[in-house]
Amino acid sequence: MKTQDLIGRLSADSQPQQGSPRLTLALAVFAAAAVAVLLMLFTIGPRPDIAEASGTWRFDFKFLVTVTLAATGYFLLSRALYPEGLQRAPLWLLLAAPALLLGAAVFELWALPHAMWGTKVIGTNWLYCLTLVPAFGIVPLVLALWAIRQGATTRPVLTGFLSGLVAGGLAATAYAAHCPDDSPLFVAVWYPIGILTLGAIGAVAGRAVLRW
């Protein structure tokens, strides 16, 4: 059977059963979120002043960015379950989280004195951010890739990258509850490194485990 014929048959066959792979993905992502939160709770724990910090816009904004990334990545990942599902997918949705972060960073530069910019960028926990976001995201990435294997993606590298972004968004959300650095300048510099590291790992893994 030719590849295009196989893709066509898989696309047709997936329609009446499309709830099953999507349910598997949804459960896997839910489990991934739980794993990321539990890893945070049983290792570094939430920041001591989380009750007070939760009333500030900078603290809350971190979660808006990370959850937006995880949600948009999940939406696109659900399209990737089926052959050619990403062909016309709105990949521009991935720009939502970076756009929010860029806007907040520009506002922060405008609002703060120039002398404080460097301090806000470096923060106090940059090394934790670089290491713990990928660490918290490895198991979520494995769960996402396992769920995608229940489908039939035809873009394994891109799908693996999306899996990494979802895992990264979930891991960054969990880590943000501990992170004492709330400035959008810090978030814009350090959070993407850990998230994109997971995206790169996912892309490489996707090439190996999502091909059929």
Short mmCIF file of C-alpha atoms in Angstrom, two decimals:
data_model
loop_
_atom_site.label_atom_id
_atom_site.label_comp_id
_atom_site.label_asym_id
_atom_site.label_seq_id
_atom_site.Cartn_x
_atom_site.Cartn_y
_atom_site.Cartn_z
CA MET A 1 0.00 0.00 0.00
CA LYS A 2 1.33 3.45 -0.89
CA THR A 3 1.99 5.92 1.88
CA GLN A 4 -0.66 8.41 0.73
CA ASP A 5 -3.26 5.64 0.48
CA LEU A 6 -2.39 4.52 4.01
CA ILE A 7 -2.68 8.10 5.31
CA GLY A 8 -6.05 8.46 3.60
CA ARG A 9 -7.38 5.26 5.13
CA LEU A 10 -6.08 6.16 8.58
CA SER A 11 -7.68 9.59 8.31
CA ALA A 12 -11.00 8.06 7.37
CA ASP A 13 -10.79 5.36 10.00
CA SER A 14 -9.99 7.86 12.74
CA GLN A 15 -13.22 9.82 12.40
CA PRO A 16 -15.66 7.56 14.26
CA GLN A 17 -13.05 6.74 16.92
CA GLN A 18 -11.47 10.14 17.36
CA GLY A 19 -12.59 10.47 20.96
CA SER A 20 -10.37 7.59 22.11
CA PRO A 21 -6.91 8.97 21.23
CA ARG A 22 -7.95 12.43 22.39
CA LEU A 23 -9.19 11.01 25.68
CA THR A 24 -5.87 9.21 26.11
CA LEU A 25 -4.02 12.45 25.43
CA ALA A 26 -6.22 14.40 27.84
CA LEU A 27 -5.65 11.86 30.61
CA ALA A 28 -1.92 11.82 29.91
CA VAL A 29 -1.67 15.60 30.09
CA PHE A 30 -3.72 15.65 33.29
CA ALA A 31 -1.38 13.05 34.78
CA ALA A 32 1.61 15.03 33.52
CA ALA A 33 0.36 18.17 35.28
CA ALA A 34 -0.12 16.22 38.49
CA VAL A 35 3.39 14.75 38.25
CA ALA A 36 4.95 18.19 37.73
CA VAL A 37 3.11 19.64 40.72
CA LEU A 38 3.96 16.67 42.95
CA LEU A 39 7.62 16.86 41.98
CA MET A 40 7.64 20.52 42.96
CA LEU A 41 5.83 19.89 46.25
CA PHE A 42 8.08 17.01 47.36
CA THR A 43 11.39 18.59 46.31
CA ILE A 44 11.58 22.38 46.62
CA GLY A 45 8.02 23.20 47.72
CA PRO A 46 6.13 26.44 47.11
CA ARG A 47 7.69 29.75 48.12
CA PRO A 48 7.07 30.71 51.78
CA ASP A 49 5.25 33.93 50.89
CA ILE A 50 3.01 32.43 48.21
CA ALA A 51 -0.18 33.70 49.89
CA GLU A 52 1.05 37.29 49.80
CA ALA A 53 2.64 36.97 46.35
CA SER A 54 -0.57 35.63 44.80
CA GLY A 55 -2.10 39.06 45.18
CA THR A 56 0.48 40.71 42.92
CA TRP A 57 0.15 40.96 39.17
CA ARG A 58 3.73 39.88 38.43
CA PHE A 59 3.34 36.61 40.31
CA ASP A 60 -0.03 35.84 38.73
CA PHE A 61 1.26 36.80 35.29
CA LYS A 62 3.84 34.01 35.35
CA PHE A 63 1.01 31.49 35.51
CA LEU A 64 -0.91 33.23 32.74
CA VAL A 65 2.07 32.82 30.42
CA THR A 66 2.91 29.22 31.31
CA VAL A 67 -0.70 28.00 31.27
CA THR A 68 -1.29 29.76 27.94
CA LEU A 69 1.69 27.93 26.47
CA ALA A 70 0.55 24.57 27.83
CA ALA A 71 -3.03 25.12 26.61
CA THR A 72 -2.13 26.21 23.09
CA GLY A 73 0.40 23.41 22.80
CA TYR A 74 -2.19 20.88 23.98
CA PHE A 75 -4.71 22.11 21.41
CA LEU A 76 -2.20 21.66 18.58
CA LEU A 77 -1.05 18.32 19.98
CA SER A 78 -4.62 17.05 19.85
CA ARG A 79 -4.62 17.87 16.13
CA ALA A 80 -1.35 16.00 15.66
CA LEU A 81 -2.94 12.72 16.74
CA TYR A 82 -4.30 12.12 13.25
CA PRO A 83 -2.61 11.93 9.83
CA GLU A 84 -2.15 15.39 8.30
CA GLY A 85 -3.76 16.85 11.43
CA LEU A 86 -1.13 19.59 11.57
CA GLN A 87 -1.39 20.38 7.87
CA ARG A 88 -3.71 23.34 8.41
CA ALA A 89 -3.40 23.69 12.16
CA PRO A 90 -3.13 27.27 13.48
CA LEU A 91 0.49 27.03 14.58
CA TRP A 92 0.47 30.79 15.11
CA LEU A 93 -1.31 30.07 18.41
CA LEU A 94 2.12 29.22 19.81
CA LEU A 95 2.91 32.93 19.59
CA ALA A 96 0.28 33.79 22.21
CA ALA A 97 2.44 33.10 25.27
CA PRO A 98 5.58 34.81 23.86
CA ALA A 99 3.48 37.81 22.84
CA LEU A 100 2.06 38.15 26.36
CA LEU A 101 5.54 37.85 27.83
CA LEU A 102 7.06 40.33 25.40
CA GLY A 103 4.37 42.88 26.17
CA ALA A 104 4.90 42.51 29.92
CA ALA A 105 8.68 42.74 29.54
CA VAL A 106 8.39 45.96 27.55
CA PHE A 107 6.09 47.39 30.22
CA GLU A 108 8.58 46.36 32.92
CA LEU A 109 11.40 48.13 31.10
CA TRP A 110 9.26 51.23 30.90
CA ALA A 111 8.14 51.07 34.53
CA LEU A 112 11.48 50.34 36.21
CA PRO A 113 14.54 52.57 36.45
CA HIS A 114 17.30 51.60 34.06
CA ALA A 115 19.59 50.76 36.97
CA MET A 116 17.27 47.94 38.07
CA TRP A 117 17.05 46.16 34.73
CA GLY A 118 20.10 43.94 35.23
CA THR A 119 19.07 42.94 38.74
CA LYS A 120 15.59 41.96 37.60
CA VAL A 121 16.93 39.94 34.67
CA ILE A 122 19.42 37.94 36.77
CA GLY A 123 17.12 37.53 39.77
CA THR A 124 18.11 35.15 42.55
CA ASN A 125 17.08 31.73 41.26
CA TRP A 126 18.19 31.57 37.62
CA LEU A 127 20.16 28.34 38.08
CA TYR A 128 17.18 26.63 39.71
CA CYS A 129 15.03 27.77 36.83
CA LEU A 130 17.44 26.41 34.21
CA THR A 131 17.65 23.00 35.84
CA LEU A 132 14.30 22.39 37.52
CA VAL A 133 11.99 23.27 34.64
CA PRO A 134 13.54 20.55 32.44
CA ALA A 135 13.74 18.19 35.43
CA PHE A 136 10.07 18.62 36.28
CA GLY A 137 9.16 18.24 32.61
CA ILE A 138 10.85 14.97 31.67
CA VAL A 139 8.12 12.67 33.00
CA PRO A 140 5.34 14.87 31.52
CA LEU A 141 7.18 14.72 28.18
CA VAL A 142 7.34 10.92 28.31
CA LEU A 143 3.61 10.77 29.10
CA ALA A 144 2.77 13.10 26.21
CA LEU A 145 4.87 11.11 23.74
CA TRP A 146 3.27 7.87 24.93
CA ALA A 147 -0.20 9.33 24.37
CA ILE A 148 0.71 10.58 20.89
CA ARG A 149 1.90 7.09 19.96
CA GLN A 150 -1.72 5.97 20.30
CA GLY A 151 -2.50 8.15 17.28
CA ALA A 152 -0.92 8.36 13.85
CA THR A 153 0.95 11.62 13.44
CA THR A 154 2.67 12.31 10.14
CA ARG A 155 4.89 15.09 11.57
CA PRO A 156 6.93 13.26 14.23
CA VAL A 157 9.54 15.97 14.80
CA LEU A 158 7.05 18.82 15.05
CA THR A 159 4.73 16.71 17.19
CA GLY A 160 7.61 15.82 19.50
CA PHE A 161 8.49 19.51 19.76
CA LEU A 162 4.88 20.34 20.66
CA SER A 163 4.95 17.60 23.29
CA GLY A 164 8.03 19.24 24.76
CA LEU A 165 6.34 22.64 24.82
CA VAL A 166 3.32 21.21 26.64
CA ALA A 167 5.58 19.45 29.13
CA GLY A 168 7.60 22.64 29.49
CA GLY A 169 4.50 24.73 30.08
CA LEU A 170 3.31 22.35 32.79
CA ALA A 171 6.75 22.13 34.41
CA ALA A 172 7.18 25.92 34.35
CA THR A 173 3.74 26.34 35.91
CA ALA A 174 4.73 24.05 38.77
CA TYR A 175 8.12 25.72 39.20
CA ALA A 176 6.56 29.21 39.17
CA ALA A 177 4.89 28.44 42.50
CA HIS A 178 8.36 28.18 44.05
CA CYS A 179 10.22 30.81 42.03
CA PRO A 180 10.83 34.02 44.03
CA ASP A 181 11.62 35.99 40.86
CA ASP A 182 8.41 37.47 39.49
CA SER A 183 9.68 40.12 37.10
CA PRO A 184 8.64 39.55 33.48
CA LEU A 185 12.27 40.33 32.59
CA PHE A 186 13.45 37.29 34.54
CA VAL A 187 10.67 35.11 33.14
CA ALA A 188 11.37 36.24 29.57
CA VAL A 189 15.06 35.29 29.80
CA TRP A 190 15.21 32.10 31.87
CA TYR A 191 11.87 30.29 31.57
CA PRO A 192 12.07 29.87 27.76
CA ILE A 193 15.47 28.20 28.02
CA GLY A 194 14.14 25.36 30.14
CA ILE A 195 10.95 25.08 28.08
CA LEU A 196 12.78 25.06 24.74
CA THR A 197 15.21 22.47 26.10
CA LEU A 198 12.24 20.15 26.59
CA GLY A 199 10.98 21.11 23.13
CA ALA A 200 14.32 20.12 21.61
CA ILE A 201 14.38 16.82 23.53
CA GLY A 202 10.82 16.17 22.39
CA ALA A 203 11.71 16.86 18.76
CA VAL A 204 14.62 14.43 18.84
CA ALA A 205 12.58 11.81 20.69
CA GLY A 206 9.63 12.32 18.36
CA ARG A 207 11.80 11.55 15.35
CA ALA A 208 12.69 8.23 16.96
CA VAL A 209 9.45 7.08 18.63
CA LEU A 210 6.63 8.70 16.66
CA ARG A 211 7.52 7.45 13.19
CA TRP A 212 5.34 4.76 11.62
#
